[in-house]
Backbone as ProteinMPNN parsed JSONL, in Angstrom:
{"seq_chain_A": "XXXXXXXXXXXXXXXXXXXXXXXXXXXXXXXXXXXXXXXXXXXXXXXXXXXXXXXXXXXXXXXXXXXXXXXXXXXXXXXXXXXXXXXXXXXXXXXXXXXXX", "coords_chain_A": {"N_chain_A": [[175.789, 113.03, -2.659], [178.445, 112.549, -3.27], [178.687, 110.007, -2.435], [177.467, 108.546, -4.298], [174.69, 108.513, -4.103], [172.732, 110.098, -5.128], [170.054, 109.89, -5.79], [168.548, 110.317, -3.556], [168.719, 112.933, -2.882], [166.74, 114.875, -3.556], [164.573, 114.227, -1.84], [165.766, 114.524, 0.683], [166.338, 117.236, 0.563], [163.745, 118.263, 0.312], [162.768, 117.651, 2.81], [164.223, 119.322, 4.336], [166.743, 118.507, 5.332], [169.633, 119.176, 6.797], [173.165, 119.526, 7.526], [173.358, 119.323, 10.356], [170.932, 118.057, 11.011], [171.287, 115.756, 9.593], [173.253, 114.366, 10.989], [171.766, 113.392, 13.078], [170.253, 111.354, 12.14], [169.072, 107.996, 12.03], [168.843, 104.485, 11.207], [166.028, 103.913, 10.986], [164.924, 106.452, 10.582], [166.159, 107.155, 8.223], [165.012, 105.291, 6.572], [162.379, 106.173, 6.65], [162.689, 108.451, 5.199], [162.644, 107.521, 2.685], [164.692, 105.9, 1.924], [165.035, 102.954, 0.972], [166.762, 100.891, 0.437], [168.813, 98.68, 2.118], [171.547, 98.541, 1.855], [172.218, 101.104, 0.965], [171.445, 102.591, 3.201], [173.251, 101.554, 5.023], [175.653, 102.526, 3.972], [175.313, 105.288, 4.322], [175.023, 105.395, 7.128], [177.528, 104.449, 7.945], [179.187, 106.471, 6.933], [178.179, 108.642, 8.374], [178.934, 107.866, 10.933], [181.715, 108.055, 10.699], [181.899, 110.807, 10.263], [180.895, 111.824, 12.674], [182.85, 110.89, 14.436], [185.027, 112.303, 13.498], [184.177, 114.934, 14.012], [184.049, 114.834, 16.795], [186.725, 114.429, 17.417], [187.802, 116.837, 16.481], [186.467, 118.586, 18.206], [187.574, 117.858, 20.672], [190.241, 118.55, 20.217], [189.948, 121.298, 19.97], [189.083, 121.945, 22.562], [191.378, 121.249, 23.962], [193.186, 123.136, 22.955], [191.993, 125.464, 23.932], [192.281, 125.088, 26.684], [195.08, 125.166, 26.856], [195.53, 127.811, 26.061], [194.249, 129.155, 28.155], [195.848, 128.359, 30.267], [198.247, 129.599, 29.541], [197.408, 132.29, 29.708], [196.921, 132.5, 32.469], [199.495, 132.069, 33.433], [200.824, 134.284, 32.361], [199.454, 136.326, 33.722], [200.223, 135.772, 36.352], [202.958, 136.292, 36.148], [202.881, 139.039, 35.579], [201.757, 139.941, 37.959], [203.786, 139.252, 39.758], [205.85, 140.914, 38.837], [204.676, 143.358, 39.307], [204.493, 143.321, 42.09], [207.215, 143.272, 42.713], [207.991, 145.768, 41.701], [206.437, 147.418, 43.309], [207.552, 146.798, 45.781], [210.182, 147.63, 45.45], [209.717, 150.343, 45.108], [208.601, 151.02, 47.597], [210.747, 150.384, 49.242], [212.611, 152.258, 48.352], [211.303, 154.583, 49.074], [211.256, 154.312, 51.864], [213.979, 154.379, 52.332], [214.582, 157.016, 51.585], [213.099, 158.337, 53.513], [214.5, 157.71, 55.816], [216.813, 159.103, 55.504]], "CA_chain_A": [[176.142, 112.829, -4.048], [179.785, 111.968, -3.335], [178.543, 108.581, -2.124], [176.649, 107.999, -5.392], [173.329, 108.321, -3.599], [172.023, 111.316, -5.529], [168.61, 109.661, -5.923], [167.896, 110.722, -2.31], [168.936, 114.367, -2.665], [165.491, 115.647, -3.604], [163.787, 113.973, -0.622], [166.486, 115.145, 1.799], [166.126, 118.68, 0.401], [162.339, 118.536, 0.599], [162.588, 117.512, 4.264], [165.156, 120.279, 4.965], [167.801, 117.797, 6.057], [170.925, 119.836, 6.674], [174.247, 118.778, 8.176], [173.03, 119.044, 11.746], [169.869, 117.043, 11.016], [171.854, 114.529, 9.031], [173.965, 113.66, 12.056], [170.788, 112.816, 14.005], [169.49, 110.286, 11.483], [169.409, 106.591, 12.242], [168.295, 103.62, 10.17], [164.576, 104.054, 10.808], [164.652, 107.773, 10.019], [166.586, 107.092, 6.819], [163.982, 104.518, 5.877], [161.222, 107.058, 6.545], [163.005, 109.436, 4.158], [162.551, 106.86, 1.381], [165.887, 105.117, 1.643], [164.566, 101.587, 1.181], [167.868, 99.955, 0.286], [169.605, 98.515, 3.34], [172.941, 98.857, 1.503], [172.343, 102.564, 0.947], [171.388, 103.04, 4.596], [174.518, 101.17, 5.645], [176.667, 103.467, 3.482], [175.075, 106.565, 5.005], [175.31, 105.235, 8.556], [178.982, 104.34, 8.088], [179.74, 107.81, 6.7], [177.784, 109.454, 9.523], [179.783, 107.457, 12.053], [183.018, 108.668, 10.44], [181.764, 112.248, 10.452], [180.754, 112.077, 14.11], [184.164, 110.668, 15.037], [185.846, 113.444, 13.091], [183.706, 116.09, 14.766], [184.454, 114.645, 18.189], [188.174, 114.65, 17.449], [187.997, 118.281, 16.327], [185.989, 119.216, 19.439], [188.578, 117.612, 21.709], [191.415, 119.363, 19.882], [189.572, 122.678, 20.296], [189.093, 122.048, 24.023], [192.769, 121.198, 24.381], [193.777, 124.439, 22.644], [191.436, 126.445, 24.855], [192.929, 124.865, 27.98], [196.444, 125.662, 26.744], [195.454, 129.284, 26.058], [193.913, 129.573, 29.513], [197.044, 128.13, 31.071], [199.169, 130.687, 29.195], [196.876, 133.528, 30.282], [197.163, 132.474, 33.913], [200.941, 132.219, 33.637], [201.151, 135.689, 32.089], [198.914, 137.12, 34.819], [201.087, 135.55, 37.509], [204.202, 137.02, 35.911], [202.58, 140.46, 35.745], [201.557, 140.188, 39.391], [205.112, 139.212, 40.387], [206.552, 142.145, 38.447], [204.018, 144.461, 40.002], [204.918, 143.24, 43.494], [208.625, 143.691, 42.763], [208.016, 147.21, 41.486], [205.879, 148.02, 44.521], [208.526, 146.591, 46.858], [211.299, 148.533, 45.161], [209.228, 151.716, 45.35], [208.452, 151.217, 49.044], [212.108, 150.367, 49.791], [213.207, 153.553, 48.017], [210.616, 155.592, 49.89], [211.741, 154.116, 53.222], [215.36, 154.849, 52.333], [214.544, 158.483, 51.546], [212.568, 158.781, 54.785], [215.537, 157.516, 56.819], [217.846, 160.134, 55.317]], "C_chain_A": [[177.524, 112.18, -4.17], [179.767, 110.476, -3.028], [177.733, 107.854, -3.196], [175.237, 107.651, -4.928], [172.468, 109.532, -3.95], [170.52, 111.129, -5.685], [167.849, 110.117, -4.669], [167.976, 112.234, -2.067], [167.617, 115.137, -2.622], [164.656, 115.449, -2.34], [164.452, 114.614, 0.594], [166.283, 116.658, 1.754], [164.694, 119.047, 0.771], [162.056, 118.492, 2.104], [163.519, 118.438, 5.055], [166.21, 119.606, 5.833], [169.117, 118.512, 5.774], [171.977, 119.011, 7.423], [173.939, 118.387, 9.607], [171.961, 117.963, 11.856], [170.411, 115.693, 10.559], [172.54, 113.693, 10.114], [173.021, 112.978, 13.044], [170.022, 111.625, 13.422], [169.998, 108.901, 11.869], [168.726, 105.782, 11.14], [166.809, 103.816, 9.929], [164.219, 105.406, 10.205], [165.064, 107.822, 8.552], [165.536, 106.368, 5.986], [162.74, 105.38, 5.648], [161.427, 108.133, 5.475], [163.007, 108.807, 2.772], [163.768, 106.054, 0.999], [165.572, 103.653, 1.951], [165.697, 100.562, 1.104], [168.698, 99.884, 1.569], [171.082, 98.818, 3.074], [173.171, 100.368, 1.515], [172.322, 103.122, 2.37], [172.698, 102.726, 5.311], [175.642, 102.123, 5.233], [176.543, 104.794, 4.229], [175.447, 106.463, 6.485], [176.808, 105.147, 8.816], [179.631, 105.723, 7.932], [179.396, 108.742, 7.861], [178.642, 109.135, 10.74], [181.171, 108.075, 11.916], [182.978, 110.172, 10.71], [181.66, 112.596, 11.937], [182.095, 111.906, 14.82], [185.092, 111.842, 14.722], [185.466, 114.703, 13.854], [184.135, 116.017, 16.23], [185.949, 114.905, 18.36], [188.485, 116.141, 17.358], [187.573, 119.023, 17.592], [187.012, 119.056, 20.565], [189.834, 118.434, 21.469], [191.158, 120.828, 20.232], [189.616, 122.891, 21.804], [190.527, 122.08, 24.544], [193.451, 122.542, 24.131], [193.277, 125.513, 23.602], [192.07, 126.309, 26.236], [194.358, 125.395, 27.965], [196.473, 127.191, 26.772], [195.167, 129.807, 27.458], [195.118, 129.43, 30.435], [198.071, 129.241, 30.813], [198.715, 132.013, 29.788], [197.143, 133.597, 31.775], [198.632, 132.703, 34.218], [201.356, 133.671, 33.415], [200.644, 136.596, 33.205], [199.791, 136.992, 36.063], [202.399, 136.308, 37.356], [203.992, 138.525, 36.085], [202.405, 140.823, 37.214], [202.894, 140.194, 40.125], [205.893, 140.489, 40.09], [205.987, 143.347, 39.196], [204.436, 144.485, 41.466], [206.36, 143.691, 43.65], [208.74, 145.2, 42.634], [207.515, 147.927, 42.729], [206.883, 147.936, 45.667], [209.704, 147.533, 46.668], [210.912, 149.972, 45.462], [209.133, 151.983, 46.845], [209.816, 151.205, 49.717], [212.787, 151.715, 49.542], [212.593, 154.649, 48.867], [211.101, 155.516, 51.33], [213.166, 154.623, 53.341], [215.42, 156.367, 52.336], [214.053, 159.047, 52.874], [213.619, 158.703, 55.888], [216.595, 158.613, 56.718], [217.323, 161.433, 55.842]], "O_chain_A": [[177.752, 111.361, -5.06], [180.726, 109.765, -3.328], [177.359, 106.694, -3.024], [174.672, 106.627, -5.314], [171.596, 109.938, -3.182], [169.781, 112.112, -5.71], [166.63, 110.284, -4.718], [167.355, 112.744, -1.135], [167.413, 115.965, -1.734], [164.09, 116.411, -1.823], [163.768, 115.187, 1.443], [166.078, 117.289, 2.791], [164.464, 120.035, 1.468], [161.198, 119.221, 2.6], [163.596, 118.355, 6.28], [166.527, 120.075, 6.926], [169.644, 118.461, 4.663], [171.685, 117.913, 7.896], [174.218, 117.265, 10.029], [172.065, 117.062, 12.688], [170.035, 114.64, 11.075], [172.416, 112.468, 10.143], [173.438, 112.077, 13.772], [169.244, 110.972, 14.118], [171.2, 108.678, 12.014], [168.103, 106.35, 10.243], [166.374, 103.879, 8.78], [163.297, 105.492, 9.393], [164.395, 108.455, 7.735], [165.215, 106.764, 4.866], [162.125, 105.325, 4.583], [160.464, 108.658, 4.916], [163.334, 109.472, 1.789], [163.868, 105.574, -0.13], [165.816, 103.178, 3.06], [165.579, 99.472, 1.663], [169.218, 100.894, 2.044], [171.787, 99.296, 3.962], [174.189, 100.849, 2.012], [173.094, 104.021, 2.7], [173.194, 103.527, 6.103], [176.485, 102.483, 6.054], [177.533, 105.35, 4.705], [176.111, 107.348, 7.026], [177.304, 105.705, 9.794], [180.513, 106.094, 8.706], [180.231, 109.542, 8.283], [179.03, 110.034, 11.486], [181.738, 108.561, 12.895], [183.898, 110.736, 11.303], [182.275, 113.559, 12.396], [182.434, 112.691, 15.706], [185.841, 112.307, 15.581], [186.337, 115.453, 14.294], [184.534, 117.02, 16.822], [186.375, 115.526, 19.333], [189.342, 116.643, 18.084], [188.234, 119.975, 18.008], [187.28, 119.997, 21.312], [190.425, 118.958, 22.413], [192.048, 121.517, 20.732], [190.131, 123.906, 22.273], [190.849, 122.844, 25.454], [194.199, 123.034, 24.977], [194.045, 126.372, 24.035], [192.362, 127.313, 26.885], [194.807, 126.002, 28.938], [197.328, 127.792, 27.422], [195.771, 130.786, 27.898], [195.368, 130.288, 31.281], [198.685, 129.758, 31.746], [199.528, 132.776, 30.31], [197.549, 134.64, 32.288], [198.978, 133.438, 35.143], [202.141, 134.224, 34.185], [201.333, 137.539, 33.593], [200.067, 137.981, 36.742], [202.897, 136.896, 38.316], [204.833, 139.206, 36.672], [202.849, 141.881, 37.658], [203.122, 141.026, 41.003], [206.517, 141.07, 40.978], [206.72, 144.225, 39.651], [204.705, 145.552, 42.019], [206.698, 144.402, 44.596], [209.494, 145.837, 43.368], [208.097, 148.924, 43.155], [207.044, 148.887, 46.431], [210.166, 148.159, 47.622], [211.708, 150.73, 46.016], [209.536, 153.048, 47.313], [210.028, 151.948, 50.676], [213.459, 152.248, 50.425], [213.297, 155.548, 49.329], [211.335, 156.549, 51.956], [213.524, 155.233, 54.348], [216.25, 156.944, 53.04], [214.518, 160.096, 53.32], [213.63, 159.535, 56.795], [217.198, 159.002, 57.718], [218.021, 162.446, 55.791]]}, "name": "protein", "num_of_chains": 1, "seq": "XXXXXXXXXXXXXXXXXXXXXXXXXXXXXXXXXXXXXXXXXXXXXXXXXXXXXXXXXXXXXXXXXXXXXXXXXXXXXXXXXXXXXXXXXXXXXXXXXXXXX"}
C-alpha cells in the first residue's frame, strides 16, 4: 500500500503472501499473482531488492556482534583461569611454606 499498489493487496492476501513469501517472489511469480503491469512489477522488484539488501546488512551486523560477544566471553574466561591459577599457586606456595616450618 505504501507503494500505491493497493489494487494487489486482496490477491496477495488471498494467496497468503507474507513477508517471507514476498522476498521469494520474482517477476514471473508476481505476474502469476495478477500483477500484469511491468511498471508495477518493477516497483515491487526494486523494493524487494532494497529489503533484501537491508536484511543482509542487518544479518551481517548481528553476526559481527555475536563474534564480538564470543571474543569477550573467551577473554573473560581466560582472565578467570589466570586468576584461578594465581590463587592456586599462592595457596600451594603458602602450604609449602607452612610445611617447611
